[in-house]
Coordinates of C-alpha atoms in Angstrom, one line a residue:
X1 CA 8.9 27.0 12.3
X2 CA 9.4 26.9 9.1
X3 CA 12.5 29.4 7.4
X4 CA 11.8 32.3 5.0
X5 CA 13.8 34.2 3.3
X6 CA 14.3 37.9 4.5
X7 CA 12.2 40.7 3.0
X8 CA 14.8 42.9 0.4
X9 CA 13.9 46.9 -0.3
X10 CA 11.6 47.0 -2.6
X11 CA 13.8 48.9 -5.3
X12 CA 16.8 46.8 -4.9
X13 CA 14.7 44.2 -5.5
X14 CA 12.4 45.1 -8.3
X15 CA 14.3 42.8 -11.0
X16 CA 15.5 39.9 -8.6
X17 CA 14.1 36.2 -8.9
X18 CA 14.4 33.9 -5.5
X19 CA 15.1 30.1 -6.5
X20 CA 16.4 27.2 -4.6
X21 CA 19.6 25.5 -5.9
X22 CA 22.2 23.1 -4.3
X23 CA 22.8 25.8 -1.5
X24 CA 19.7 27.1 -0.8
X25 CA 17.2 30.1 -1.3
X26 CA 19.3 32.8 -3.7
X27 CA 18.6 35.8 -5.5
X28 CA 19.6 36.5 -9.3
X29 CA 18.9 39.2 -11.4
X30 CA 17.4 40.3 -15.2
X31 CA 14.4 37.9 -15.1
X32 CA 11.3 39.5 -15.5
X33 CA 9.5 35.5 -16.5
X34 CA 9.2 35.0 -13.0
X35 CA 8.5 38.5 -11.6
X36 CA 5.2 37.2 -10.0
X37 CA 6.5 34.9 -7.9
X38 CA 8.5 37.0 -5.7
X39 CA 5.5 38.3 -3.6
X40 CA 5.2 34.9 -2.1
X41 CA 9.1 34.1 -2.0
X42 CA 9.9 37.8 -0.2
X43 CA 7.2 37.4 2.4
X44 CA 8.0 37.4 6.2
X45 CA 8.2 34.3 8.6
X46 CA 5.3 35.7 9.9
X47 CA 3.2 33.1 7.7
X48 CA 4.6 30.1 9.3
X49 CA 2.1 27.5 9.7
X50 CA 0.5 26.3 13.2
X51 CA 0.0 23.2 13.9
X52 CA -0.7 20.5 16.7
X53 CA 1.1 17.3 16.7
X54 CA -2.0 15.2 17.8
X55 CA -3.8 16.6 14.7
X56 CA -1.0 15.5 12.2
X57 CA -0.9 12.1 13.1
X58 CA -3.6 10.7 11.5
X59 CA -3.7 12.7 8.4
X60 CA -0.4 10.9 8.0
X61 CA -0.7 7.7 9.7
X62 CA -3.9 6.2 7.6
X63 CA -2.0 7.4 4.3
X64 CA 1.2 5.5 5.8
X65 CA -0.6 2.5 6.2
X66 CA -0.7 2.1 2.2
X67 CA 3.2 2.3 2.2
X68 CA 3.2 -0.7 5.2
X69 CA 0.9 -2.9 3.3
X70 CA 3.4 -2.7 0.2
X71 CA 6.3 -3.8 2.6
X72 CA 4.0 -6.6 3.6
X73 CA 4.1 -8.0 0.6
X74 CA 7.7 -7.7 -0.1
X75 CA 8.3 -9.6 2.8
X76 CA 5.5 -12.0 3.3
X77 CA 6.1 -12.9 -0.8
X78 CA 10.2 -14.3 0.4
X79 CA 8.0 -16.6 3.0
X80 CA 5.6 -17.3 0.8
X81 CA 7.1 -18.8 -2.1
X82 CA 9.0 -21.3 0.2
X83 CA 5.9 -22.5 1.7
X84 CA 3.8 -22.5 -2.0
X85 CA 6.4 -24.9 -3.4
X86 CA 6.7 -27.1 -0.2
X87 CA 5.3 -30.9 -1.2
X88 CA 4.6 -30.8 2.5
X89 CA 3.7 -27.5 3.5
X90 CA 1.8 -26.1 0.4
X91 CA -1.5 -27.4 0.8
X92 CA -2.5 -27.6 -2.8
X93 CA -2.1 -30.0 -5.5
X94 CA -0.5 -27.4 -8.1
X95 CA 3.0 -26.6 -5.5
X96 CA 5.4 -27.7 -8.5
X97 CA 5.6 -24.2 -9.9
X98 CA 8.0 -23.8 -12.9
X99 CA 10.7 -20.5 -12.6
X100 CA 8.0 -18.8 -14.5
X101 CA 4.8 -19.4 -12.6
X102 CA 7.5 -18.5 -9.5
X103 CA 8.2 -15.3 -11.1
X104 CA 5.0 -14.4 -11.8
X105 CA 4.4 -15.1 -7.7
X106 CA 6.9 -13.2 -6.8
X107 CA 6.6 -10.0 -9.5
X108 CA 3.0 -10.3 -9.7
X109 CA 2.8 -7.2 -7.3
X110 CA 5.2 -5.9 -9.5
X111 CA 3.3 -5.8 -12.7
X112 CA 0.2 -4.4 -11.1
X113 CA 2.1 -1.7 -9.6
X114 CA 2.9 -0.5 -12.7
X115 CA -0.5 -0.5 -14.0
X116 CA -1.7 1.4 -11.1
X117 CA 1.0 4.1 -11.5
X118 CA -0.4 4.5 -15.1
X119 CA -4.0 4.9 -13.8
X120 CA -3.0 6.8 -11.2
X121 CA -1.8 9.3 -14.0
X122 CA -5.7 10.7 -13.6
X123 CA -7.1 9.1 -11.2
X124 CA -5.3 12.0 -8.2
X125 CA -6.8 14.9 -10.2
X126 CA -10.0 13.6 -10.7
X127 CA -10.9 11.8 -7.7
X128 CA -8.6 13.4 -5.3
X129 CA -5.9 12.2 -3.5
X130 CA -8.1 10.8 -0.7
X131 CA -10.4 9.2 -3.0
X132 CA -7.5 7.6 -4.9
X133 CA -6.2 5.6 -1.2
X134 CA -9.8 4.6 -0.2
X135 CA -9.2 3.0 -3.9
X136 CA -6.2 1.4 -3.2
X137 CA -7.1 0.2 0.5
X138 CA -10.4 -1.3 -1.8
X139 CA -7.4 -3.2 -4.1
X140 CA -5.5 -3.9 -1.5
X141 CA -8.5 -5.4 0.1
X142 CA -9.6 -7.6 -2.9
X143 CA -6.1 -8.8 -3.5
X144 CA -5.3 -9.9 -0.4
X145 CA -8.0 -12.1 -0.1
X146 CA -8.0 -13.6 -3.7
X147 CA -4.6 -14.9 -3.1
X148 CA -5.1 -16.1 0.5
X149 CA -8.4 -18.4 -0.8
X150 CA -7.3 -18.9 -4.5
X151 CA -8.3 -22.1 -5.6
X152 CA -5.5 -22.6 -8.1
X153 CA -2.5 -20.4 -9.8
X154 CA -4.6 -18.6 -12.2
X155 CA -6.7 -17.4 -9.5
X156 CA -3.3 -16.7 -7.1
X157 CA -2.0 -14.2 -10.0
X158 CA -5.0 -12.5 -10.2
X159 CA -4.9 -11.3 -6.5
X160 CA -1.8 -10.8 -7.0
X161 CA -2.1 -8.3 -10.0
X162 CA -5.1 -6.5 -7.8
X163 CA -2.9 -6.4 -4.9
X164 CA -0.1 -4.8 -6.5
X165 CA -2.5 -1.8 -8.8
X166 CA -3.0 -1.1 -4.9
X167 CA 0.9 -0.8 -4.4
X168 CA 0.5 1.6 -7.2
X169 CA -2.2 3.8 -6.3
X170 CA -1.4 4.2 -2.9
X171 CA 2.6 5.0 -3.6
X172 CA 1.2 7.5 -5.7
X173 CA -1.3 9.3 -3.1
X174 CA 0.2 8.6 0.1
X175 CA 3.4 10.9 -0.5
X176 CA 0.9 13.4 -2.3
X177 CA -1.5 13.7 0.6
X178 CA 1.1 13.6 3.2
X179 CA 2.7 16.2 1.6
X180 CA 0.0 18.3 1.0
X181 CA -1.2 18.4 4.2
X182 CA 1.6 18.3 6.4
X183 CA 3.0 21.5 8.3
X184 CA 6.1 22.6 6.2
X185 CA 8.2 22.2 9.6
X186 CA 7.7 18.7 9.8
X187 CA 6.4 17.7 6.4
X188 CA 10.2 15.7 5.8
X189 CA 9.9 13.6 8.5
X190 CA 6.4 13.0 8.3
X191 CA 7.2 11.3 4.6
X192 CA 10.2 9.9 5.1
X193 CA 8.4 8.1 8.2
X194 CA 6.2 7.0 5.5
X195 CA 9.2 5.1 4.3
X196 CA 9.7 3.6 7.8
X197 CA 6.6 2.4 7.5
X198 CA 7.4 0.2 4.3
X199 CA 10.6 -1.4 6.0
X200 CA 8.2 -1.8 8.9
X201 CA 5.9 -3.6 6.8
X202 CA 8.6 -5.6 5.0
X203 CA 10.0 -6.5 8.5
X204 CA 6.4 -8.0 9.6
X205 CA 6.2 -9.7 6.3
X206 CA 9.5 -11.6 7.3
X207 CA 8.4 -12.4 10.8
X208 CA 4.8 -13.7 9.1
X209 CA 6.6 -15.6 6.8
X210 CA 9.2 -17.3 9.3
X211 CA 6.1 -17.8 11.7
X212 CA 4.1 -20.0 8.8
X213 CA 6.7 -21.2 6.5
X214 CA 6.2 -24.7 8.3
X215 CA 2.8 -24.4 8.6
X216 CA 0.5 -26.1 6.0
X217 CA -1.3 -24.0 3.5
X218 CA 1.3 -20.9 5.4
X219 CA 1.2 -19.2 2.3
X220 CA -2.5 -18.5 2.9
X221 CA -2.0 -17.0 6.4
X222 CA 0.4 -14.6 5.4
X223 CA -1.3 -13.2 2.6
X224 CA -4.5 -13.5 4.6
X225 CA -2.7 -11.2 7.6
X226 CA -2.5 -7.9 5.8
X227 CA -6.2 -7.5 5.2
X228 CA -6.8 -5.7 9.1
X229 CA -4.6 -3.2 7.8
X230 CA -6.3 -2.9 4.4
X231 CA -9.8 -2.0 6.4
X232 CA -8.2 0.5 8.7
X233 CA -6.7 2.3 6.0
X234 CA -10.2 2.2 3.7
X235 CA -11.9 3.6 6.9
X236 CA -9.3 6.1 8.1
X237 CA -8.9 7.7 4.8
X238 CA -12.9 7.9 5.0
X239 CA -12.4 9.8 7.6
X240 CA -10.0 11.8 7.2
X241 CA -10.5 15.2 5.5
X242 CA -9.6 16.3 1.8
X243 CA -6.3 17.9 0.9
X244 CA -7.3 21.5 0.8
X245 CA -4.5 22.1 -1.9
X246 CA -6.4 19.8 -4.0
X247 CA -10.2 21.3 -3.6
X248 CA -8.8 25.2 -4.0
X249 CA -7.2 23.7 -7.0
X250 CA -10.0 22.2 -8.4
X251 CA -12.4 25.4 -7.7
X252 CA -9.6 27.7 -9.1
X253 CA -9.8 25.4 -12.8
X254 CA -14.0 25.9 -12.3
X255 CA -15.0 22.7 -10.8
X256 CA -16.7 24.3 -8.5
X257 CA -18.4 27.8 -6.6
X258 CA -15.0 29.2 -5.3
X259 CA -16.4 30.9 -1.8
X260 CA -17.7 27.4 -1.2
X261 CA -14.9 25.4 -1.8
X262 CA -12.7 28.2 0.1
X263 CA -15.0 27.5 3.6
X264 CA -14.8 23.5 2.8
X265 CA -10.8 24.1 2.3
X266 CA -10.1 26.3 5.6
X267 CA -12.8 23.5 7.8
X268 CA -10.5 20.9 6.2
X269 CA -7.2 22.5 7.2
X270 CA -8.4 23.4 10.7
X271 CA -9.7 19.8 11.3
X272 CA -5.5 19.0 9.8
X273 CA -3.9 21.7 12.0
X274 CA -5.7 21.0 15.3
X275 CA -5.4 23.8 17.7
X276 CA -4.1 26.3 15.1
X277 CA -6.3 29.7 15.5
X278 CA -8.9 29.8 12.7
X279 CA -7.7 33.1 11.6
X280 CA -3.9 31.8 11.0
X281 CA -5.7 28.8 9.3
X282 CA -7.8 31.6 6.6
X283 CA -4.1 33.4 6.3
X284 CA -2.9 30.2 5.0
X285 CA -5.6 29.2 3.1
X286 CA -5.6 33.1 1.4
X287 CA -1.7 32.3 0.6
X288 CA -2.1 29.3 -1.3
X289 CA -4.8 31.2 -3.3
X290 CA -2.8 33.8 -3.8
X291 CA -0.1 31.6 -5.2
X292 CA -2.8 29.7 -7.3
X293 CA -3.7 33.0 -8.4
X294 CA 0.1 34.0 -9.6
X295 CA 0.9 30.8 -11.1
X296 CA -1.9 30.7 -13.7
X297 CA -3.6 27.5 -13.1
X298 CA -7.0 28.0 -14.1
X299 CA -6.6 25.9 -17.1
X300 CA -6.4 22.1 -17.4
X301 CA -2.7 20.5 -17.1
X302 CA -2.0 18.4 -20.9
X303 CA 0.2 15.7 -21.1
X304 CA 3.0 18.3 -23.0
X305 CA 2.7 20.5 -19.9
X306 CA 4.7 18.0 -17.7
X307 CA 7.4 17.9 -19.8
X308 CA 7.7 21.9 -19.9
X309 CA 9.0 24.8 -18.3
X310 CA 9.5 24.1 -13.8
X311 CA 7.9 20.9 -14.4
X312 CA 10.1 19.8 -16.4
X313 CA 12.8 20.4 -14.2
X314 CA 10.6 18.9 -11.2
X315 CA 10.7 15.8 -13.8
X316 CA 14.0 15.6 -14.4
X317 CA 14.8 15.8 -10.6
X318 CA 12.1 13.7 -9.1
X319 CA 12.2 10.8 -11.8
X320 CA 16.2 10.9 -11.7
X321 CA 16.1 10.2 -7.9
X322 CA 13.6 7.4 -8.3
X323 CA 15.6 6.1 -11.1
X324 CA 19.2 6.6 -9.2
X325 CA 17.3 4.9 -6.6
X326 CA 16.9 1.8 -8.2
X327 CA 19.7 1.4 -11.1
X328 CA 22.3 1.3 -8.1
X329 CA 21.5 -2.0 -7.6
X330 CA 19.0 -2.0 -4.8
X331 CA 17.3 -5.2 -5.9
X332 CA 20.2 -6.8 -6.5
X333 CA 22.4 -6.4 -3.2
X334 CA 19.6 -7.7 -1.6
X335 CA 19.2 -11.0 -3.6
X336 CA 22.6 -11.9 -2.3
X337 CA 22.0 -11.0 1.1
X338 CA 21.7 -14.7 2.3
X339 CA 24.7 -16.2 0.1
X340 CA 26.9 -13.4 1.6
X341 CA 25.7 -14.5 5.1
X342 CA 26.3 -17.7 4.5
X343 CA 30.1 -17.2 3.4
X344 CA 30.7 -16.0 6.4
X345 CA 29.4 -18.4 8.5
X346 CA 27.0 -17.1 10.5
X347 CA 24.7 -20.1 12.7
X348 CA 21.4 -18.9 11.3
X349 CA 22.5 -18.1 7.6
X350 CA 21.2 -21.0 6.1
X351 CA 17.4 -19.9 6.8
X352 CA 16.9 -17.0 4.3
X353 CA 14.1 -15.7 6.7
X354 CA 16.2 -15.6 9.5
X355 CA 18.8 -13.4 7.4
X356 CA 15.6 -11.3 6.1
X357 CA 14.2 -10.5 9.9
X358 CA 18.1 -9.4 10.8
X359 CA 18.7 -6.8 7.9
X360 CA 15.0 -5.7 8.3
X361 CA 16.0 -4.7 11.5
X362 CA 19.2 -2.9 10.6
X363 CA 16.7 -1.2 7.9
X364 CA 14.3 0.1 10.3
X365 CA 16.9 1.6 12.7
X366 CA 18.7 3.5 9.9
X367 CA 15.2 4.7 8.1
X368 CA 14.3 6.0 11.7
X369 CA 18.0 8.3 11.8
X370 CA 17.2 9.5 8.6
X371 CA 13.2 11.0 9.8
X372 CA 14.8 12.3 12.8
X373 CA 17.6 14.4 11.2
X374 CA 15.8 15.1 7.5
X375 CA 13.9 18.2 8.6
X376 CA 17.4 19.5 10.9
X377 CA 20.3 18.6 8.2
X378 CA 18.2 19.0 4.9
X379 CA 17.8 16.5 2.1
X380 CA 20.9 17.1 -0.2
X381 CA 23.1 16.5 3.2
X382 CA 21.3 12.9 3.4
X383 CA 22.3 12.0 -0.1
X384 CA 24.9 13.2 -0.8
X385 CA 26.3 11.4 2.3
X386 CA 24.1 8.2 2.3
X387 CA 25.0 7.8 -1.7
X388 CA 28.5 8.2 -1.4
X389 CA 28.3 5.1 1.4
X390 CA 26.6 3.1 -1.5
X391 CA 29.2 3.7 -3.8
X392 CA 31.9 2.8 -1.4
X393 CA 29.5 -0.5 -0.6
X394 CA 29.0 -1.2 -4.1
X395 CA 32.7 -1.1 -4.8
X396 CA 33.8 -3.2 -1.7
X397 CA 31.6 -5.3 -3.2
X398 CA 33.1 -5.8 -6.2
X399 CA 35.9 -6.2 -4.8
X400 CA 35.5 -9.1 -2.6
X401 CA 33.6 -11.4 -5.9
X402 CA 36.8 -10.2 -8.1
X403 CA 39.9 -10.4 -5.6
X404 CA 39.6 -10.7 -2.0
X405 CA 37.0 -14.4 -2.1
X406 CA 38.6 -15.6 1.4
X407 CA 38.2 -12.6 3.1
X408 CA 33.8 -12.8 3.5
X409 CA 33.8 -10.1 6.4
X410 CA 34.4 -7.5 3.8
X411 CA 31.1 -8.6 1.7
X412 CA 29.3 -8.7 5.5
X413 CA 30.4 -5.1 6.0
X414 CA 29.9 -4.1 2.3
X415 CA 26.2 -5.3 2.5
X416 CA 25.4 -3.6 5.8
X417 CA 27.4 -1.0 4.6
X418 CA 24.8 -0.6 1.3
X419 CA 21.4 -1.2 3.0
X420 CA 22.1 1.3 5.9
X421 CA 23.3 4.4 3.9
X422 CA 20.0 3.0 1.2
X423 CA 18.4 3.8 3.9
X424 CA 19.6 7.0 5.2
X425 CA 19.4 8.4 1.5
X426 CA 17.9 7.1 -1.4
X427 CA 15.0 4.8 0.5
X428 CA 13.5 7.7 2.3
X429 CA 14.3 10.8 0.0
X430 CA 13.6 9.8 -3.0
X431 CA 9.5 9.5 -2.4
X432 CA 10.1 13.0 0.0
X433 CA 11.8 15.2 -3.2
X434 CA 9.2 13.6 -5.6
X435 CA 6.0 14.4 -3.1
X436 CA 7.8 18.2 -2.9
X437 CA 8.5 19.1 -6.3
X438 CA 6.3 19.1 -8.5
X439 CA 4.0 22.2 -9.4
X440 CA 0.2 21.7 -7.5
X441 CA -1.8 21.7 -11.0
X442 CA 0.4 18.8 -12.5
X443 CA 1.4 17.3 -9.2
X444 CA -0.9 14.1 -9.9
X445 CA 0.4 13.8 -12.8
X446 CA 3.8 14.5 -12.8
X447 CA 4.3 11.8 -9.7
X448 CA 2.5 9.4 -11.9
X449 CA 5.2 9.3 -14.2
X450 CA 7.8 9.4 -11.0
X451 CA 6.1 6.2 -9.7
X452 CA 5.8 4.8 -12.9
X453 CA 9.2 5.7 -13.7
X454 CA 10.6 4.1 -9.9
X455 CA 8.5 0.9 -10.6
X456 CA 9.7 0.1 -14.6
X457 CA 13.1 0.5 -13.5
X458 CA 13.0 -2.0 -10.7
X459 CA 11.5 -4.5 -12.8
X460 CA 14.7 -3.6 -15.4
X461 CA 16.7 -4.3 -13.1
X462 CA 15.5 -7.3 -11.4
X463 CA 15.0 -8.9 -14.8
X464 CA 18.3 -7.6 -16.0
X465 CA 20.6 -9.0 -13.4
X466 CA 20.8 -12.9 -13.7
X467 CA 21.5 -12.2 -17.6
X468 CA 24.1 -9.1 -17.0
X469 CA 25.6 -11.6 -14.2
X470 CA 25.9 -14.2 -16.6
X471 CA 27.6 -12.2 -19.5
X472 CA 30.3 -9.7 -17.1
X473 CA 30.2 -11.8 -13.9
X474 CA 28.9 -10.5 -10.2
X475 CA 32.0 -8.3 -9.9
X476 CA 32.0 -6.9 -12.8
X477 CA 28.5 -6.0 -12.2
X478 CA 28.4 -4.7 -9.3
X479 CA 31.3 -2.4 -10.1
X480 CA 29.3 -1.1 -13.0
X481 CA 26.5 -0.3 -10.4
X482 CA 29.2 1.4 -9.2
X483 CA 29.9 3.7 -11.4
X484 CA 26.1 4.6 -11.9
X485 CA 26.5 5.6 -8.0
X486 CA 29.2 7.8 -9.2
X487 CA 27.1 9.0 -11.7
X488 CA 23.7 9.6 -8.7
X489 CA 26.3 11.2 -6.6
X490 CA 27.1 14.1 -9.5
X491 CA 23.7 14.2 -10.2
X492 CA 22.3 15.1 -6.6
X493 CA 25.2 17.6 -6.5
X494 CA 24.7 19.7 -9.5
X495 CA 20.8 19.0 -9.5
X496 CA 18.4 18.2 -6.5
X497 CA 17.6 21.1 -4.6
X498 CA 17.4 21.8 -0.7
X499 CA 13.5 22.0 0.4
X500 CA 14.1 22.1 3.7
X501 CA 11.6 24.5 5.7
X502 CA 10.1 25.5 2.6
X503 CA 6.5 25.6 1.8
X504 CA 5.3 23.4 -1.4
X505 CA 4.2 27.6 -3.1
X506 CA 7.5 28.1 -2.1
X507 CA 8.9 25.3 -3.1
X508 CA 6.9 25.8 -6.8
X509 CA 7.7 29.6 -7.0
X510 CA 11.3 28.9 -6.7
X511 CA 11.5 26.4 -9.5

């Protein structure tokens, strides 16, 4: 169940505020700003929400599926660039790709993630957040099979770019729904499963690509695999019901007749929390009214408005975890995955999608620890922890390019070191904290910029790494990844919030 603060005496309480901060739910006095709020922050665990597990898996699974197609591509894109380029096994008559034409392969994806983040800026709010992933299963769709059948690299790129405005619509709604209609008691591991889902997908990518990387026109097949996956997401999310956070919202800002909206809301919630009683389903419902009601959000969110007052400070934590997330050098450990293999002699280093399949593996295994425990130890426990193994990775690293060359076990147990505390910290809750954070009336928005903001900063830093290698050298640049660690690991400690157990009212009343 989820945990709520005790009630406090009404008169010892009159001039308290309730806010979460690096230990917790507090109390502090003399601030009368946020004396609405603490009706919904001082109310009894009486309001926990009901739910049934067999309801919540598909409300969550469908969404998930978006996060597994990007994964796909990650993985199938390693497979396929080998077998594109192959005089033998390409298939085509245009396989001697320049860097460039590689790189736009390979970051295509990339590119149109970042223009679907931007449309997804408006797209949540006025389509909704189901709407927005039927979307993004259609792009996914289209993509998928405009690169599998391209007739030449124009064509290829294309697909590519549609495939990828998918990534970005549907990393944008997935957490959003998910979060939305989760039960606060499990919501954490429901999204950071989602996150399991994309090494999943990345890990099937690499099998797909290992499978047809000596097949002729392979490059086709594994492109050409995803699109099952695509339809079952376009039809789940039709089935699936709307976010009731989203149509109160939108009735509450006069899009439409409130009593309405409020039966459509509680039939969607019961159809979300299965065998919940119908009456504990209205209780809920009438709470995230009443919190509607105390937060003022009848008017329209502005651009300003996310850079102001608790959303502003939902900014500055989500997009600095997304950030942290990737300036650490998340891109780049990985890109030297199969060198550092190979150094230390493993039998099957010399096949880069061998070495892909085995740290997918080790991926998985440590995203699933981190869904388990996320809801029982809390968030901040998980990175704090996870990012102070990355640090010690990152340094090792550094280490070994600088000093200790003959000694390669140390890079081996640097680079496992890295990608399974990634994995137990950043990877998973970094898309939790920004699907959590952020106030219901600018939630679309606000992510929009966090996905936006997670997405330009990988680019930076893939782009930026052959040229920062070539200037400092690998271990001096791996030690200045380093010191940004450092830097995440002060941030997350004087910053990010514990959410555990909290509702997302609470969550927003205690910004």
């Amino acid at each position: 169940m989820a945990s709520h603060p005790p009630p406090e005496d009404k008169e010892q309480s009159e001039h308290e505020e309730i806010h979460v901060s690096s230990g917790g739910v507090q109390a502090y006095t003399d601030d009368d700003d946020c004396e609405n709020r603490r009706p919904l922050l001082l109310r009894a665990p009486a309001s926990a929400e009901c739910y049934s597990i067999s309801a919540a898996v598909f409300p969550f699974f469908f969404p998930a599926l978006g996060g597994l197609l990007y994964g796909y591509d990650i993985g199938a894109t390693s497979g396929a660039t080998i077998s594109l380029k192959s005089s033998t096994f390409s298939g085509t008559t245009w396989y001697n790709l320049s860097s460039v034409q590689t790189g736009l392969v390979v970051s295509g994806s990339l590119y149109g993630a970042l223009i679907g983040s931007v449309l997804a800026y408006t797209i949540a709010d006025f389509l909704g957040r189901r709407k927005e992933l039927i979307l993004a299963s259609i792009s996914y769709l289209i993509g998928a099979l405009l690169t599998a059948v391209a007739p030449n690299f124009a064509i290829m790129v294309v697909g590519r770019f549609l495939y990828g405005i998918g990534i970005g619509l549907a990393m944008h709604a997935a957490p959003m729904y998910i979060a939305e209609t989760a039960p606060s008691q499990i919501r954490g591991m429901l999204i950071s499963l989602k996150e399991f889902f994309i090494v999943l997908g990345m890990l099937l990518g690499y099998i797909a690509g290992n499978l047809y990387v000596e097949v002729v026109s392979g490059w086709r097949y594994m492109y050409v695999s995803s699109t099952p996956l695509c339809l079952i997401m376009g039809v789940g999310m039709c089935w699936l019901p709307s976010s009731p956070r989203w149509l109160l919202l939108c009735a509450i800002q006069g899009k439409g007749n409130l009593p309405d909206t409020k039966e459509n809301a509680t039939r969607c919630l019961c159809r979300l929390r299965g065998q919940a009683s119908p009456d504990l389903v209205s209780e809920q419902i009438d709470l995230i009214l009443e919190e509607l009601s105390y937060i003022d959000q009848e008017k329209q969110a502005s651009f300003g408005e996310i850079f102001q007052g608790k959303c502003l400070k939902a900014m500055i934590i989500g997009c600095g975890l997304v950030f942290f997330q990737q300036v650490t050098g998340q891109p780049s450990v990985l890109y030297y995955a199969a060198t550092i293999f190979q150094s230390a002699g493993f039998s099957g280093a010399s096949d880069a999608t061998r070495v892909s399949i085995l740290l997918g593996v080790l991926k998985l295994i440590m995203t699933g620890v981190a869904v388990l425990v996320v809801d029982r130890l809390g968030r901040r426990p998980l990175l704090i922890g996870g990012v102070s193994g990355i640090t010690v990775a990152l340094f090792l690293l550094s280490s070994y390019y600088t000093l200790l060359k003959d000694a390669s076990y140390v890079a081996v147990i640097a680079l496992l070191l890295y990608v399974g505390c990634y994995q137990l910290s950043f990877g998973p809750i970094g898309w939790l904290m920004i699907s959590e954070v952020f106030p219901l009336r600018l939630r679309g928005r606000g992510l929009g910029v966090a996905v936006l903001v997670n997405f330009a900063s990988n680019a930076l830093v893939t782009f930026a790494f052959s040229p920062l290698e070539d200037l400092i050298g690998t271990g001096a640049l791996f030690s200045g990844f380093g010191v940004i660690a450092v830097a995440s690991l002060a941030f997350i400690f004087w910053i990010v919030p514990e959410t555990k157990g909290l509702t997302l009212e609470e969550i927003e009343a205690s910004l």
